[in-house]
Amino acid sequence: MREYLLTLCVTAAVTYLLTGPVRKFAIAAGAMPEIRARDVHREPTPRLGGIAMFGGLCAGLLVAAHLTNLKDVFEVSNEPRALLSGAGLIWLLGVLDDKWGVDALIKLGGQMIAAGVMVLQGLTILWLPVPGVGPVSLTPWQGTLLTVALVVITINAVNFVDGLDGLASGMVCIAAAAFFMYAYRIWYGYGLEAAAPATLFAAVLMGMCLGFLPHNAHPARIFMGDSGSMLIGLVLAAGAISITGQVDPDAMKLFEGSEQAAVHATVPVYIPLLLPLTVIAVPFADLVLAIVRRTWKGQSPFAADRGHLHHRLLEIGHSHSRAVLIMYFWSALIAFGAVAYSVNSAGVWFVLAIVALSGVGLVLLLLPRFTPSVPRWAEAFVPPRYRRANRIARAEQGAEAPAEPVAAVAGGGSVPADPETAAPEPVGSGMNGGSNSGMNGGASGGTNGGVNGATAIGDRSRFTHRRRIGTPQ
């Protein structure tokens, strides 16, 4: 356990320290795409955060290869090398997409090639556990197709959920933590050395996400981009494939006794296949709702819009950070609930705990919909927005508010000047940087503004300064 924790800490430290230089490199390279209509952020933000995450992955595997106990994983199994090969290909594809953009079909082909490279080096599903029957061997073609499908689905699920600052890295970190607990239990509890590579992959994955998360938390100073989201999706899928397709269920002695007992006993064997679905569960529901919504409106299912789950959480009144924490909560509930079910699938306390936590999650989801009446003696224990005096003041201020001022825009016409309802103009990049330097206070001067905007390199405040036009600064 100490060596796993050391590997996790080294991976996190290297990822954290590399992210700053990578951010400056991304700005200099111009990897700052234009803000799209469906984007939540208001300023061009550099991508290519996957470069730092890949550096952390390489550092973690390098340190593990020289530790006393973990070096046996590299001597006995070829899976770490297979992971590194596939991760290198998917990372390179992501870097190209972050900088120049890659067609969706080309990306899909690259994902399949990366999965195929891992299969050729031995990281594949060899058998599937079937309740009441036991492990069923797969032909090489069946194992290859199943492995490639699991890798591609997991990669795209993680890529799809990367819509808010810190969302994808946090959700994958939660799933990796649950996966580490399960894999370590299989390796240490059952004495199966074949589960050691999956445990190592989970520890490295946690380190990658934890090291990148401080830079990616709201307001994000850098995005992981496809180079990061596809990379962590592949590592998560590799761990599931390793412990599912390589660990022999017969060695766990789960298929003894009656058929009913065997069905219950095989639950721990299926957990590795279900844990990647903890990341897929939320984005998959979002995907189905998006297809239904767009088809109902007569649009293409692939048309981009602002109707995703994280957009809806923002629209009903949740702040950016609260929306991310709510999705963290549901991801943790599913992931750790699956691990707890593998330990004790018959406990009544488990069902009651899941129901209670689900109720808490529903209350958190609907919290902005109502403003409860709090007694005066309890106002000291609730946020300010629920206090009687603040509610009355806000109501009076809204009743006395003057007509909404308008501000002229370049080229004629006018727009609402209320910064609460109208998002500010996005900071330009490239050739437009010089004119935007004045809009951002001119503190950075024309030098930085001529490259990627005045706020592209300097520090950015965590609090947006808002004022009405006509009022003093």
PDB file of N, CA, C and O in Angstrom, residues 8 11 53 57 169 172-173 175-177 179 199-211 228 231-237 239:
ATOM      1  N   LEU A   8       1.108   7.179  -6.459  1.00  0.00           N
ATOM      2  CA  LEU A   8       0.032   8.162  -6.618  1.00  0.00           C
ATOM      3  C   LEU A   8       0.555   9.581  -6.374  1.00  0.00           C
ATOM      4  O   LEU A   8       0.273  10.504  -7.153  1.00  0.00           O
ATOM      5  N   THR A  11       2.883  10.783  -9.208  1.00  0.00           N
ATOM      6  CA  THR A  11       2.103  11.101 -10.399  1.00  0.00           C
ATOM      7  C   THR A  11       1.387  12.433 -10.239  1.00  0.00           C
ATOM      8  O   THR A  11       1.376  13.273 -11.154  1.00  0.00           O
ATOM      9  N   MET A  53      -0.780  15.613 -18.030  1.00  0.00           N
ATOM     10  CA  MET A  53      -1.311  14.358 -17.502  1.00  0.00           C
ATOM     11  C   MET A  53      -0.540  13.168 -18.048  1.00  0.00           C
ATOM     12  O   MET A  53      -0.285  12.189 -17.323  1.00  0.00           O
ATOM     13  N   LEU A  57       1.592  10.324 -16.005  1.00  0.00           N
ATOM     14  CA  LEU A  57       1.445   8.881 -16.225  1.00  0.00           C
ATOM     15  C   LEU A  57       2.807   8.223 -16.416  1.00  0.00           C
ATOM     16  O   LEU A  57       3.101   7.182 -15.797  1.00  0.00           O
ATOM     17  N   SER A 169     -12.313  15.518 -14.689  1.00  0.00           N
ATOM     18  CA  SER A 169     -11.205  15.044 -13.852  1.00  0.00           C
ATOM     19  C   SER A 169     -11.700  14.608 -12.485  1.00  0.00           C
ATOM     20  O   SER A 169     -11.228  13.610 -11.928  1.00  0.00           O
ATOM     21  N   VAL A 172     -13.790  11.192 -12.879  1.00  0.00           N
ATOM     22  CA  VAL A 172     -12.896  10.064 -13.139  1.00  0.00           C
ATOM     23  C   VAL A 172     -12.066   9.737 -11.906  1.00  0.00           C
ATOM     24  O   VAL A 172     -11.805   8.563 -11.615  1.00  0.00           O
ATOM     25  N   CYS A 173     -11.669  10.745 -11.148  1.00  0.00           N
ATOM     26  CA  CYS A 173     -10.921  10.495  -9.916  1.00  0.00           C
ATOM     27  C   CYS A 173     -11.764   9.719  -8.913  1.00  0.00           C
ATOM     28  O   CYS A 173     -11.274   8.814  -8.240  1.00  0.00           O
ATOM     29  N   ALA A 175     -14.299   7.667  -9.659  1.00  0.00           N
ATOM     30  CA  ALA A 175     -14.412   6.304 -10.169  1.00  0.00           C
ATOM     31  C   ALA A 175     -13.111   5.531  -9.979  1.00  0.00           C
ATOM     32  O   ALA A 175     -13.126   4.335  -9.643  1.00  0.00           O
ATOM     33  N   ALA A 176     -11.954   6.203 -10.165  1.00  0.00           N
ATOM     34  CA  ALA A 176     -10.671   5.531  -9.978  1.00  0.00           C
ATOM     35  C   ALA A 176     -10.441   5.153  -8.520  1.00  0.00           C
ATOM     36  O   ALA A 176      -9.862   4.100  -8.219  1.00  0.00           O
ATOM     37  N   ALA A 177     -10.884   6.011  -7.594  1.00  0.00           N
ATOM     38  CA  ALA A 177     -10.741   5.688  -6.174  1.00  0.00           C
ATOM     39  C   ALA A 177     -11.557   4.451  -5.807  1.00  0.00           C
ATOM     40  O   ALA A 177     -11.072   3.556  -5.091  1.00  0.00           O
ATOM     41  N   PHE A 179     -12.485   2.156  -7.903  1.00  0.00           N
ATOM     42  CA  PHE A 179     -11.863   1.029  -8.608  1.00  0.00           C
ATOM     43  C   PHE A 179     -10.615   0.543  -7.877  1.00  0.00           C
ATOM     44  O   PHE A 179     -10.351  -0.666  -7.814  1.00  0.00           O
ATOM     45  N   THR A 199      -4.647  -2.485 -10.086  1.00  0.00           N
ATOM     46  CA  THR A 199      -4.503  -1.624  -8.914  1.00  0.00           C
ATOM     47  C   THR A 199      -3.513  -0.498  -9.185  1.00  0.00           C
ATOM     48  O   THR A 199      -3.736   0.653  -8.791  1.00  0.00           O
ATOM     49  N   LEU A 200      -2.425  -0.822  -9.892  1.00  0.00           N
ATOM     50  CA  LEU A 200      -1.442   0.201 -10.255  1.00  0.00           C
ATOM     51  C   LEU A 200      -2.048   1.233 -11.199  1.00  0.00           C
ATOM     52  O   LEU A 200      -1.828   2.446 -11.037  1.00  0.00           O
ATOM     53  N   PHE A 201      -2.828   0.773 -12.177  1.00  0.00           N
ATOM     54  CA  PHE A 201      -3.456   1.704 -13.126  1.00  0.00           C
ATOM     55  C   PHE A 201      -4.397   2.670 -12.399  1.00  0.00           C
ATOM     56  O   PHE A 201      -4.436   3.870 -12.711  1.00  0.00           O
ATOM     57  N   ALA A 202      -5.142   2.154 -11.433  1.00  0.00           N
ATOM     58  CA  ALA A 202      -6.074   3.005 -10.695  1.00  0.00           C
ATOM     59  C   ALA A 202      -5.333   4.041  -9.862  1.00  0.00           C
ATOM     60  O   ALA A 202      -5.749   5.203  -9.779  1.00  0.00           O
ATOM     61  N   ALA A 203      -4.222   3.641  -9.240  1.00  0.00           N
ATOM     62  CA  ALA A 203      -3.442   4.592  -8.435  1.00  0.00           C
ATOM     63  C   ALA A 203      -2.857   5.697  -9.317  1.00  0.00           C
ATOM     64  O   ALA A 203      -2.882   6.884  -8.953  1.00  0.00           O
ATOM     65  N   VAL A 204      -2.321   5.324 -10.478  1.00  0.00           N
ATOM     66  CA  VAL A 204      -1.759   6.320 -11.392  1.00  0.00           C
ATOM     67  C   VAL A 204      -2.852   7.250 -11.907  1.00  0.00           C
ATOM     68  O   VAL A 204      -2.652   8.468 -12.030  1.00  0.00           O
ATOM     69  N   LEU A 205      -4.022   6.693 -12.204  1.00  0.00           N
ATOM     70  CA  LEU A 205      -5.121   7.510 -12.710  1.00  0.00           C
ATOM     71  C   LEU A 205      -5.585   8.526 -11.669  1.00  0.00           C
ATOM     72  O   LEU A 205      -5.870   9.691 -11.997  1.00  0.00           O
ATOM     73  N   MET A 206      -5.658   8.105 -10.414  1.00  0.00           N
ATOM     74  CA  MET A 206      -6.005   9.059  -9.353  1.00  0.00           C
ATOM     75  C   MET A 206      -4.977  10.178  -9.257  1.00  0.00           C
ATOM     76  O   MET A 206      -5.327  11.359  -9.093  1.00  0.00           O
ATOM     77  N   GLY A 207      -3.700   9.840  -9.377  1.00  0.00           N
ATOM     78  CA  GLY A 207      -2.666  10.858  -9.313  1.00  0.00           C
ATOM     79  C   GLY A 207      -2.762  11.842 -10.464  1.00  0.00           C
ATOM     80  O   GLY A 207      -2.588  13.054 -10.273  1.00  0.00           O
ATOM     81  N   MET A 208      -3.052  11.365 -11.666  1.00  0.00           N
ATOM     82  CA  MET A 208      -3.195  12.253 -12.821  1.00  0.00           C
ATOM     83  C   MET A 208      -4.328  13.255 -12.601  1.00  0.00           C
ATOM     84  O   MET A 208      -4.183  14.447 -12.884  1.00  0.00           O
ATOM     85  N   CYS A 209      -5.460  12.769 -12.117  1.00  0.00           N
ATOM     86  CA  CYS A 209      -6.617  13.645 -11.925  1.00  0.00           C
ATOM     87  C   CYS A 209      -6.414  14.608 -10.768  1.00  0.00           C
ATOM     88  O   CYS A 209      -6.752  15.802 -10.868  1.00  0.00           O
ATOM     89  N   LEU A 210      -5.840  14.126  -9.658  1.00  0.00           N
ATOM     90  CA  LEU A 210      -5.627  14.993  -8.501  1.00  0.00           C
ATOM     91  C   LEU A 210      -4.595  16.076  -8.792  1.00  0.00           C
ATOM     92  O   LEU A 210      -4.718  17.207  -8.308  1.00  0.00           O
ATOM     93  N   GLY A 211      -3.580  15.756  -9.580  1.00  0.00           N
ATOM     94  CA  GLY A 211      -2.581  16.749  -9.914  1.00  0.00           C
ATOM     95  C   GLY A 211      -3.093  17.817 -10.861  1.00  0.00           C
ATOM     96  O   GLY A 211      -2.665  18.981 -10.795  1.00  0.00           O
ATOM     97  N   GLY A 228      -6.381  15.070 -22.876  1.00  0.00           N
ATOM     98  CA  GLY A 228      -6.499  14.603 -21.498  1.00  0.00           C
ATOM     99  C   GLY A 228      -7.705  13.730 -21.264  1.00  0.00           C
ATOM    100  O   GLY A 228      -7.612  12.695 -20.597  1.00  0.00           O
ATOM    101  N   LEU A 231      -7.229  10.365 -22.771  1.00  0.00           N
ATOM    102  CA  LEU A 231      -6.169   9.641 -22.070  1.00  0.00           C
ATOM    103  C   LEU A 231      -6.684   9.004 -20.787  1.00  0.00           C
ATOM    104  O   LEU A 231      -6.467   7.808 -20.544  1.00  0.00           O
ATOM    105  N   ILE A 232      -7.373   9.778 -19.947  1.00  0.00           N
ATOM    106  CA  ILE A 232      -7.858   9.200 -18.691  1.00  0.00           C
ATOM    107  C   ILE A 232      -8.975   8.188 -18.947  1.00  0.00           C
ATOM    108  O   ILE A 232      -9.141   7.228 -18.186  1.00  0.00           O
ATOM    109  N   GLY A 233      -9.743   8.374 -20.014  1.00  0.00           N
ATOM    110  CA  GLY A 233     -10.739   7.358 -20.367  1.00  0.00           C
ATOM    111  C   GLY A 233     -10.093   6.046 -20.749  1.00  0.00           C
ATOM    112  O   GLY A 233     -10.569   4.969 -20.371  1.00  0.00           O
ATOM    113  N   LEU A 234      -8.987   6.103 -21.481  1.00  0.00           N
ATOM    114  CA  LEU A 234      -8.291   4.869 -21.864  1.00  0.00           C
ATOM    115  C   LEU A 234      -7.677   4.178 -20.653  1.00  0.00           C
ATOM    116  O   LEU A 234      -7.720   2.944 -20.545  1.00  0.00           O
ATOM    117  N   VAL A 235      -7.098   4.946 -19.728  1.00  0.00           N
ATOM    118  CA  VAL A 235      -6.499   4.334 -18.532  1.00  0.00           C
ATOM    119  C   VAL A 235      -7.578   3.663 -17.679  1.00  0.00           C
ATOM    120  O   VAL A 235      -7.377   2.562 -17.148  1.00  0.00           O
ATOM    121  N   LEU A 236      -8.735   4.309 -17.555  1.00  0.00           N
ATOM    122  CA  LEU A 236      -9.823   3.715 -16.786  1.00  0.00           C
ATOM    123  C   LEU A 236     -10.309   2.423 -17.427  1.00  0.00           C
ATOM    124  O   LEU A 236     -10.540   1.420 -16.741  1.00  0.00           O
ATOM    125  N   ALA A 237     -10.439   2.415 -18.757  1.00  0.00           N
ATOM    126  CA  ALA A 237     -10.868   1.204 -19.446  1.00  0.00           C
ATOM    127  C   ALA A 237      -9.810   0.102 -19.346  1.00  0.00           C
ATOM    128  O   ALA A 237     -10.147  -1.082 -19.222  1.00  0.00           O
ATOM    129  N   GLY A 239      -7.762  -0.521 -16.884  1.00  0.00           N
ATOM    130  CA  GLY A 239      -7.858  -1.176 -15.588  1.00  0.00           C
ATOM    131  C   GLY A 239      -9.013  -2.156 -15.521  1.00  0.00           C
ATOM    132  O   GLY A 239      -8.878  -3.268 -14.984  1.00  0.00           O
TER     133      GLY A 239
END
